[in-house]
């Protein structure tokens, strides 16, 4: 299966969940409720009610988005450079991103159940997973780009091939 | 020092604008051709490109609208910011190298040039240029309006300019923007972006420190106030809920590489290998500046819900109210200069790509060649475009709203499949590109004009982008792969 087919299947699956959410019943406070006294400010209301009709659809939606993001990034590596090490790095990176997402969602669900949360570094634990985990899980890919730049993203052979192409095009243009 | 707050703020803003004018004059000497005007002769270093990319990504929205959204709806909108690491990764993994390569072998000056080189289709070039022009008008109008409103609020605080009108404020701020964009083109734009990026990073870092000291207990105290009053707002999805937040993550995370003012800057670096340094500098610059967005919004919401401060007249007052009450006058001056920097750095990028669409891309698509004396017409188009956008900003809120819909979401929906996938998949076809751009425009227009409410506050831009991506791949898969021109074929192998 080519990577573009994986991308296509993931997009269709995301579309499936989107259609499910679109056609589901919408609870009253699905997108918050206006603050009774402060104009222009909304309150969240019950998070449990928000999910009553769609359940864990957002959880599976984001899993698919993470896998889609990984697949697209993988497409950016030239086919001839996709070795086993690259596959391992991508697998580990995506597993880490999925782990972060699972921790975030699990922490949020726990808050919805108990109404309590731990405050770490000034913010609730699930929020920290969002601030640092969601951002950080793809910073890992950014750092991989930096450290593996010459091996995967601009291999010296590819750079030389491009320079040869530029020379060739200029020669043809001048001829 | 408190009594000099307004003069100090004015001094910083005036100094910043003076610097922009000086950069414009300096850049004019370096702008000798249309290539210099539009892509800086592809000779920029990594520092300049990285700061230009991040500062044009974070517009005035990040400094005013962002804190306002957090104040109004809690952390829902922060998903637009935490996706930045993914957004820049898609940009550099998937398009930065190939756009730069195609720009060099085809002497491309704009994103529509790249689209034409890839697909060999004048229709795809015309649609890309048309999308950019519509988006630019909407975005530019909102940025010009924002500049005018901010300048008016600063000047109104002084005795001398207490009664200044919005029109005068727009004229003054637009004049500075037009001056440096017309004289120095993209060279002035990216070098002012360099200054603007540095100002934004400093402003972001200092505001976080200030915000953390508003409550004795720091952010933890603010969090406890929010947990006691609502709770959902300080949890990861804010008051709008998970689907709104996650649809923004999709749109902003995967859509960043489709923003023409960002993608165009990827063809300006001197060396291909500079991308290795540009990506991390861009990511970290953005995240530091974006901390203002998070911290100011949270603190203002906690102050109001905790009955420490009076409710704001409007959500967009969050940042100005915070600065006028809690920031040291010098910090307020730096941040207001940073605010202008954020607005102008985005606006100048739009002026540049909009002018390119008018005098380079659309004529090429319609008559096979661009205008003669491109540099002259580029400067003329920049002035006309600014005046039209300013007129739209002043004339009709509804028109701005409609054109504003052609902002991020439309660029992402129309251009992500065509550029991001198309530059990495040889089978992608011209027909698919035309269909993807058309359907994305149609969906975005329909949602805006008919005010379609999408359940669970999912983003309309996300719906358009998802549809156009699926359509693009499906149509391409059903078509027979066509032979690409030799240079493009070889570049797609690298």
XYZ file of C-alpha atoms in Angstrom:
669
model
C 0.000 0.000 0.000
C 1.436 3.347 -1.030
C 1.597 6.146 1.528
C -0.869 8.257 -0.506
C -3.433 5.467 -0.093
C -2.901 5.540 3.671
C -3.451 9.309 3.593
C -6.624 8.850 1.569
C -8.033 6.181 3.894
C -7.270 8.337 6.941
C -8.975 11.343 5.341
C -12.057 9.237 4.606
C -12.111 7.960 8.187
C -11.831 11.525 9.518
C -14.662 12.514 7.185
C -16.723 9.588 8.551
C -16.325 10.790 12.132
C -17.059 14.364 11.048
C -20.302 13.276 9.389
C -21.217 11.285 12.515
C -20.667 14.346 14.722
C -22.482 16.651 12.276
C -25.542 14.407 12.231
C -25.581 13.658 15.957
C -27.979 15.337 18.333
C -26.577 18.628 19.655
C -26.986 19.133 23.425
C -27.980 22.591 24.652
C -24.548 23.587 25.940
C -22.541 21.836 23.233
C -20.468 24.958 22.616
C -20.794 26.592 26.025
C -23.360 28.890 27.592
C -23.372 32.698 27.911
C -22.234 34.005 31.297
C -25.355 35.245 33.133
C -23.770 38.573 34.139
C -20.705 39.222 32.009
C -21.528 40.046 28.395
C -19.275 38.482 25.758
C -17.942 35.804 28.090
C -19.067 32.180 27.874
C -18.953 29.349 30.387
C -18.292 25.737 29.528
C -21.244 24.171 31.273
C -21.142 20.431 31.701
C -18.397 18.708 29.740
C -20.200 15.397 30.205
C -23.331 16.782 28.518
C -21.204 18.065 25.648
C -20.094 14.523 24.876
C -23.413 12.823 25.622
C -24.361 12.370 21.964
C -20.940 11.919 20.377
C -19.162 9.937 23.083
C -15.500 9.315 22.347
C -15.713 10.516 18.729
C -13.258 13.399 19.403
C -10.766 10.905 20.844
C -10.774 8.739 17.712
C -10.873 11.833 15.497
C -7.591 13.115 16.945
C -5.942 9.671 16.736
C -6.673 9.715 12.999
C -5.406 13.304 12.675
C -2.125 12.368 14.378
C -1.695 9.382 12.059
C -2.574 11.572 9.060
C -0.006 14.174 10.124
C 2.632 11.457 10.455
C 1.763 10.000 7.053
C 1.983 13.394 5.375
C 5.333 14.120 7.008
C 6.559 10.709 5.840
C 5.583 11.660 2.279
C 8.019 14.566 2.567
C 11.016 12.221 2.768
C 12.218 11.209 -0.727
C 11.224 7.606 -1.471
C 14.820 6.439 -1.964
C 15.786 7.697 1.533
C 13.034 5.873 3.431
C 15.109 3.276 5.261
C 14.328 1.131 8.296
C 15.722 3.672 10.739
C 13.367 6.324 9.370
C 10.406 3.981 9.791
C 11.428 3.268 13.382
C 11.832 6.965 14.160
C 8.417 7.774 12.689
C 6.805 4.863 14.540
C 8.317 5.959 17.868
C 7.434 9.610 17.223
C 3.825 8.798 16.411
C 3.496 6.428 19.354
C 4.731 9.241 21.592
C 2.197 11.651 20.058
C -0.578 9.096 20.574
C 0.548 8.504 24.174
C 0.390 12.257 24.870
C -3.083 12.419 23.365
C -4.253 9.424 25.409
C -2.937 11.050 28.607
C -4.712 14.303 27.751
C -8.015 12.629 26.951
C -7.788 10.294 29.945
C -7.037 13.203 32.285
C -9.961 15.185 30.889
C -12.329 12.205 31.239
C -11.160 11.741 34.816
C -11.929 15.420 35.513
C -15.405 15.014 34.009
C -16.013 12.011 36.251
C -14.636 13.350 39.538
C -14.741 17.140 39.067
C -11.198 17.263 40.399
C -7.822 17.734 38.811
C -4.215 18.232 39.834
C -2.653 21.635 39.210
C 0.914 21.274 37.911
C 3.158 24.165 36.807
C 0.204 26.516 37.342
C -2.293 24.622 35.153
C -4.517 21.516 35.374
C -2.662 18.329 34.394
C -4.672 17.703 31.173
C -4.018 21.303 30.122
C -0.291 20.768 30.595
C -0.528 17.747 28.314
C -2.080 20.086 25.745
C 0.379 22.983 26.179
C 3.557 20.974 26.244
C 2.609 17.499 25.025
C 0.604 18.301 21.887
C 3.113 20.984 20.907
C 6.128 18.941 22.014
C 5.154 15.726 20.247
C 5.641 17.431 16.890
C 8.625 19.452 18.068
C 10.227 15.998 18.187
C 9.708 15.798 14.401
C 11.093 19.332 13.985
C 14.231 18.299 15.876
C 14.507 15.143 13.788
C 14.477 17.372 10.688
C 17.412 19.335 12.105
C 19.514 16.392 13.232
C 18.805 14.116 10.268
C 18.760 16.876 7.663
C 21.621 15.615 5.533
C 20.570 12.001 5.773
C 16.894 12.324 4.884
C 15.917 15.824 3.784
C 18.799 17.165 1.691
C 21.193 14.321 1.106
C 24.509 15.467 -0.449
C 23.775 13.244 -3.477
C 20.374 14.922 -3.938
C 21.918 18.365 -3.594
C 24.509 17.464 -6.229
C 21.766 16.098 -8.486
C 19.881 19.364 -8.154
C 22.964 21.426 -8.955
C 23.504 19.262 -12.024
C 19.885 19.868 -13.048
C 20.309 23.634 -12.685
C 23.447 23.527 -14.865
C 21.667 21.388 -17.435
C 18.677 23.730 -17.599
C 20.940 26.759 -17.989
C 22.868 25.060 -20.791
C 19.618 24.203 -22.572
C 18.376 27.773 -22.084
C 21.551 29.232 -23.573
C 21.638 26.774 -26.474
C 6.421 57.346 35.326
C 2.754 56.363 35.291
C 1.695 59.888 34.216
C 3.838 59.533 31.093
C 2.305 56.177 30.103
C 0.598 57.408 26.922
C 3.560 59.532 25.699
C 5.910 56.580 26.325
C 3.666 54.213 24.355
C 3.401 56.797 21.577
C 7.179 57.222 21.559
C 7.756 53.477 21.119
C 5.155 53.214 18.355
C 6.549 56.307 16.581
C 10.106 54.945 16.863
C 8.962 51.631 15.439
C 7.208 53.312 12.509
C 10.272 55.495 11.895
C 12.365 52.330 11.755
C 9.997 50.831 9.151
C 10.349 53.962 6.994
C 14.143 53.836 7.298
C 14.179 50.155 6.285
C 11.989 51.040 3.294
C 14.476 53.668 2.126
C 17.425 51.341 2.684
C 15.711 48.487 0.826
C 14.815 50.717 -2.123
C 18.490 50.763 -3.120
C 18.532 46.963 -3.156
C 15.380 46.586 -5.248
C 16.282 46.790 -8.906
C 14.009 44.206 -10.525
C 10.678 42.447 -10.110
C 12.613 39.424 -8.838
C 14.091 41.597 -6.074
C 10.641 43.080 -5.375
C 8.817 39.753 -5.062
C 11.356 37.156 -3.864
C 14.353 39.251 -2.771
C 16.449 37.700 -5.525
C 16.438 34.427 -3.505
C 19.348 35.755 -1.449
C 18.172 35.930 2.152
C 19.976 34.383 5.116
C 18.398 31.947 7.607
C 17.840 34.488 10.412
C 15.884 36.802 8.142
C 13.795 34.041 6.593
C 12.959 32.331 9.895
C 11.835 35.544 11.600
C 9.926 36.589 8.473
C 8.115 33.237 8.334
C 7.082 33.251 11.985
C 6.188 36.946 12.224
C 4.010 36.827 9.126
C 2.292 33.701 10.507
C 1.383 35.381 13.808
C -0.694 38.385 12.755
C -2.422 41.011 14.868
C -4.892 38.236 15.648
C -2.305 36.572 17.876
C -1.804 39.749 19.900
C -5.389 41.057 20.075
C -7.916 38.506 18.809
C -6.159 35.555 20.475
C -6.179 36.936 24.054
C -9.748 38.082 23.390
C -10.802 34.552 22.423
C -9.196 33.073 25.554
C -10.961 35.707 27.652
C -14.290 34.853 26.012
C -14.075 31.072 25.576
C -11.182 29.767 27.669
C -8.520 27.594 26.071
C -10.428 26.460 22.935
C -8.426 28.723 20.612
C -5.041 27.658 22.015
C -5.238 24.644 19.715
C -4.508 27.115 16.906
C -1.188 27.856 18.610
C -0.089 24.453 19.966
C -0.337 23.048 16.450
C 2.479 25.361 15.321
C 5.164 22.674 15.710
C 3.163 20.423 13.362
C 2.359 23.319 11.025
C 5.967 24.330 10.507
C 7.002 20.653 10.267
C 4.579 20.065 7.369
C 5.912 23.204 5.713
C 9.552 22.154 5.916
C 9.165 18.378 5.468
C 6.862 18.706 2.473
C 7.317 21.900 0.514
C 10.221 24.152 1.570
C 12.888 22.304 -0.419
C 10.824 21.687 -3.542
C 9.369 25.202 -3.721
C 12.883 26.631 -3.467
C 14.174 24.240 -6.138
C 11.331 24.969 -8.582
C 11.751 28.699 -7.958
C 15.385 28.415 -9.008
C 14.997 26.294 -12.137
C 11.840 28.090 -13.365
C 12.722 31.578 -12.051
C 9.392 31.529 -10.191
C 8.338 34.632 -8.304
C 5.084 33.543 -6.689
C 3.084 30.545 -5.531
C 0.914 30.570 -8.701
C 4.180 30.296 -10.679
C 4.997 27.157 -8.673
C 1.506 25.745 -9.257
C 1.841 26.354 -13.004
C 5.288 24.750 -13.071
C 3.944 21.669 -11.260
C 0.699 21.173 -13.216
C 1.333 23.004 -16.500
C -2.174 24.430 -16.215
C -3.017 28.103 -16.734
C -6.436 27.435 -15.150
C -4.752 26.198 -11.955
C -2.468 29.249 -11.996
C -5.424 31.615 -12.514
C -7.502 30.010 -9.755
C -4.552 30.088 -7.347
C -3.912 33.759 -8.133
C -7.641 34.558 -7.837
C -7.858 32.794 -4.469
C -4.816 34.683 -3.241
C -6.241 38.009 -4.400
C -9.614 37.428 -2.704
C -7.932 36.234 0.476
C -5.466 39.105 0.457
C -8.230 41.725 0.139
C -10.114 40.265 3.097
C -7.093 39.709 5.302
C -5.554 43.055 4.401
C -8.772 44.939 5.117
C -8.969 43.410 8.597
C -5.285 44.131 9.290
C -5.625 47.753 8.120
C -8.744 48.200 10.243
C -6.913 46.697 13.241
C -3.961 49.083 12.719
C -6.326 52.042 12.606
C -8.256 50.988 15.706
C -5.088 50.421 17.742
C -3.502 53.703 16.656
C -6.726 55.560 17.409
C -6.860 54.047 20.908
C -3.250 55.080 21.576
C -3.612 58.612 20.194
C -6.972 59.174 21.876
C -5.188 58.846 25.220
C -3.106 61.958 24.532
C -4.364 65.534 24.850
C -3.195 66.614 21.420
C -4.924 63.820 19.466
C -7.836 63.088 21.803
C -10.438 63.499 19.030
C -8.592 61.771 16.217
C -10.906 59.886 13.857
C -10.632 56.282 12.734
C -10.133 57.508 9.158
C -7.116 59.617 10.144
C -5.656 56.724 12.139
C -6.048 54.371 9.177
C -4.479 56.946 6.839
C -1.439 57.445 9.097
C -0.753 53.755 9.734
C -1.460 52.724 6.134
C 0.861 55.447 4.850
C 3.776 53.902 6.760
C 2.894 50.412 5.533
C 2.492 51.530 1.921
C 5.709 53.554 2.017
C 8.027 50.727 2.982
C 6.222 48.142 0.868
C 6.296 50.335 -2.249
C 9.862 51.531 -1.907
C 11.488 48.328 -0.780
C 9.120 45.537 -1.862
C 9.764 42.178 -0.250
C 13.280 43.221 0.802
C 11.793 45.916 3.046
C 9.033 43.521 4.045
C 11.347 40.761 5.256
C 13.820 43.109 6.959
C 10.984 44.855 8.782
C 9.731 41.334 9.574
C 13.144 40.695 11.146
C 12.712 43.715 13.438
C 9.052 42.885 13.965
C 9.844 39.280 14.869
C 12.412 40.352 17.469
C 9.975 42.884 18.963
C 7.253 40.217 19.096
C 9.514 37.700 20.864
C 10.605 40.283 23.447
C 7.003 41.417 23.950
C 5.750 37.834 24.328
C 8.414 36.896 26.882
C 8.003 40.051 28.989
C 4.218 39.830 29.026
C 4.315 36.247 30.335
C 6.553 37.346 33.209
C 4.224 40.263 33.965
C 1.101 38.096 33.702
C 2.575 35.552 36.130
C 2.972 38.288 38.742
C -0.563 39.726 38.588
C -1.786 37.225 41.193
C 0.407 36.514 44.230
C -0.019 32.821 43.567
C 0.896 33.203 39.873
C -0.884 31.184 37.203
C -1.875 28.548 39.796
C -4.055 31.116 41.592
C -5.638 32.177 38.296
C -6.268 28.510 37.493
C -7.937 27.909 40.869
C -10.236 30.917 40.319
C -11.244 29.549 36.929
C -11.731 26.027 38.269
C -13.979 27.396 41.014
C -16.082 29.512 38.616
C -16.350 27.296 35.575
C -13.636 24.692 35.111
C -14.233 23.796 31.483
C -12.561 27.037 30.379
C -9.153 26.154 31.843
C -9.363 22.511 30.736
C -7.789 21.622 27.360
C -10.807 22.230 25.131
C -12.162 25.447 26.647
C -15.840 26.314 26.646
C -16.393 25.509 22.952
C -15.661 21.820 23.472
C -13.441 19.158 21.884
C -14.684 19.167 18.270
C -14.248 22.940 17.856
C -10.726 22.782 19.286
C -9.674 19.697 17.296
C -11.054 21.034 14.011
C -8.909 24.133 14.531
C -5.906 21.891 15.212
C -6.486 20.150 11.870
C -7.017 23.397 9.967
C -4.114 25.325 11.472
C -1.705 22.429 11.916
C -2.017 20.957 8.447
C -3.023 24.239 6.794
C -0.033 26.387 7.653
C 1.945 25.190 4.648
C -0.884 26.333 2.382
C -0.650 29.959 3.472
C 0.760 31.784 0.437
C 2.450 34.545 2.456
C 4.319 31.835 4.376
C 5.033 29.486 1.450
C 6.324 32.339 -0.712
C 8.995 33.112 1.881
C 10.256 29.534 1.550
C 11.555 30.370 -1.920
C 13.656 33.313 -0.744
C 16.529 31.673 1.148
C 20.014 31.808 -0.298
C 20.884 28.136 0.201
C 18.754 25.002 0.345
C 20.699 23.855 3.387
C 19.565 26.947 5.337
C 16.237 25.181 5.931
C 17.961 23.133 8.628
C 18.428 26.285 10.720
C 15.268 28.101 9.642
C 12.779 25.503 10.938
C 13.816 25.448 14.634
C 14.244 29.224 14.800
C 10.762 29.680 13.350
C 9.152 27.213 15.763
C 10.736 28.651 18.900
C 10.216 32.289 17.849
C 6.548 31.591 17.275
C 5.957 29.797 20.551
C 7.566 32.533 22.655
C 5.548 35.269 20.927
C 2.352 33.204 21.183
C 2.712 32.958 24.971
C 1.237 36.469 25.109
C -1.936 35.058 23.542
C -2.314 32.439 26.284
C -1.170 34.330 29.353
C -3.039 37.606 28.844
C -6.298 35.836 28.016
C -6.151 33.560 31.067
C -5.234 36.330 33.496
C -7.933 38.729 32.240
C -10.577 35.986 32.426
C -9.515 35.084 35.978
C -9.523 38.756 37.014
C -13.074 39.275 35.747
C -14.512 35.949 36.962
C -12.739 36.424 40.310
C -14.341 39.891 40.683
C -10.925 41.546 40.802
C -11.488 43.561 37.627
C -14.589 44.951 35.943
C -15.961 43.089 32.894
C -14.494 44.268 29.602
C -16.558 46.154 27.035
C -15.538 43.606 24.416
C -13.352 40.509 24.249
C -10.769 42.253 22.059
C -10.195 44.700 24.924
C -8.386 41.950 26.875
C -4.855 42.794 25.719
C -5.191 46.620 25.769
C -6.868 46.472 29.219
C -4.126 44.201 30.572
C -1.382 46.456 29.221
C -2.933 49.664 30.474
C -3.518 48.300 33.973
C -0.809 45.792 34.790
C 2.152 46.412 32.484
C 4.946 48.886 33.229
C 4.662 51.839 30.798
C 7.874 50.836 29.008
C 6.640 47.253 28.622
C 3.306 48.597 27.359
C 5.262 50.644 24.812
C 7.227 47.591 23.665
C 4.079 45.476 23.405
C 2.095 48.105 21.503
C 5.043 48.386 19.101
C 4.955 44.566 18.982
C 1.277 44.702 18.165
C 1.906 47.009 15.217
C 4.760 44.709 14.251
C 2.457 41.681 14.268
C -0.158 43.429 12.139
C 2.264 45.015 9.688
C 4.416 41.923 9.239
C 1.361 40.024 8.043
C -0.051 42.901 6.005
C 3.206 43.513 4.117
C 3.402 39.854 3.142
C -0.153 40.025 1.807
C 0.559 43.217 -0.120
C 3.498 41.505 -1.755
C 1.685 38.353 -2.871
C -1.407 40.349 -3.835
C 0.627 42.661 -6.075
C 2.293 39.610 -7.622
C -1.134 38.104 -8.360
C -2.308 41.299 -10.077
C 0.675 42.191 -12.234
C 2.441 38.863 -12.668
C 0.205 35.816 -12.221
C -3.168 36.842 -13.614
C -1.713 38.478 -16.783
C 0.463 35.391 -17.306
C -2.532 33.085 -16.974
C -4.696 35.177 -19.308
C -2.269 36.295 -22.022
C 0.757 34.074 -21.548
C 3.158 36.735 -20.274
C 3.370 39.188 -17.415
C 3.281 42.979 -17.763
C 6.187 44.936 -19.181
C 8.177 46.975 -16.641
C 7.027 44.713 -13.810
C 8.824 46.669 -11.093
C 6.895 49.870 -11.856
C 3.582 48.056 -12.034
C 4.372 46.093 -8.866
C 4.765 49.363 -6.973
C 1.604 50.768 -8.545
C -0.361 47.603 -7.730
C 0.854 47.715 -4.117
C -0.547 51.227 -3.716
C -3.860 50.388 -5.407
C -4.264 47.198 -3.395
C -3.657 49.052 -0.123
C -6.154 51.760 -1.026
C -8.828 49.239 -2.034
C -8.287 47.258 1.186
C -8.425 50.468 3.261
C -11.644 51.474 1.499
C -13.146 48.041 2.233
C -12.019 48.363 5.859
C -13.793 51.700 6.191
C -16.885 50.976 4.143
C -18.614 47.785 5.152
C -18.364 45.411 8.048
C -20.337 42.804 6.114
C -17.970 42.958 3.153
C -15.009 42.522 5.472
C -16.720 39.559 7.086
C -17.310 37.910 3.708
C -13.818 38.613 2.447
C -12.399 37.780 5.857
C -13.766 34.273 5.349
C -11.218 34.069 2.566
C -8.544 34.062 5.170
C -6.625 31.214 6.666
C -9.315 28.608 6.051
C -9.649 29.335 2.363
C -5.920 29.435 1.742
C -5.540 26.152 3.613
C -8.473 24.448 1.909
C -7.567 25.622 -1.576
C -3.809 25.320 -1.514
C -2.855 22.488 0.873
C -3.879 19.676 -1.483
C -2.533 21.453 -4.552
C 0.827 22.426 -3.080
C 1.490 20.195 -0.104
C 0.320 16.932 -1.660
C 0.926 17.922 -5.269
C 4.626 18.562 -4.709
C 5.031 15.117 -3.151
C 2.920 12.924 -5.412
C 3.563 12.687 -9.127
C 0.110 11.388 -9.977
C -1.603 14.569 -8.713
C -3.354 16.073 -11.721
C -4.204 19.557 -12.974
C -7.909 18.674 -13.144
C -7.792 17.633 -9.477
C -6.047 20.891 -8.581
C -8.721 22.973 -10.322
C -11.507 20.951 -8.678
C -9.942 21.187 -5.201
C -9.486 24.955 -5.377
C -12.998 25.454 -6.792
C -14.757 23.304 -4.188
C -12.877 24.953 -1.323
C -13.903 28.425 -2.537
C -17.480 27.260 -2.964
C -17.740 25.731 0.521
C -16.110 28.691 2.257
C -18.306 31.196 0.397
C -21.471 29.151 1.064
C -20.752 28.861 4.794
C -20.144 32.593 5.025
C -22.963 33.876 2.815
C -25.668 31.569 4.168
C -24.297 31.767 7.716
C -24.313 27.986 7.998
C -23.931 26.945 11.630
C -21.861 23.789 11.871
C -22.737 21.604 14.885
C -20.299 21.500 17.802
C -18.687 24.710 16.427
C -16.525 22.756 14.006
C -14.577 25.118 11.771
C -15.964 25.795 8.290
C -12.402 26.016 7.004
C -11.774 22.503 8.327
C -14.818 21.158 6.452
C -13.641 22.855 3.238
C -10.065 21.617 3.641
C -11.084 18.031 4.388
C -13.411 17.984 1.366
C -10.867 19.489 -1.015
C -8.127 17.069 0.117
C -10.370 14.036 -0.432
C -11.570 15.327 -3.787
C -8.041 16.135 -4.918
C -6.686 12.659 -4.181
C -9.774 10.862 -5.496
C -9.763 12.667 -8.863
C -6.005 12.218 -9.254
C -6.244 8.492 -8.479
C -8.855 7.970 -11.182
C -6.741 9.726 -13.782
C -3.878 8.216 -15.698
C -0.521 9.556 -14.527
C 0.780 12.147 -16.984
C 4.403 12.636 -17.888
C 5.830 15.617 -16.031
C 8.333 18.081 -17.492
C 11.887 16.807 -17.015
C 12.930 19.377 -14.390
C 9.790 18.962 -12.259
C 9.961 15.180 -12.505
C 13.534 15.174 -11.257
C 12.837 17.669 -8.477
C 9.964 15.504 -7.194
C 12.477 12.654 -6.897
C 14.793 14.660 -4.624
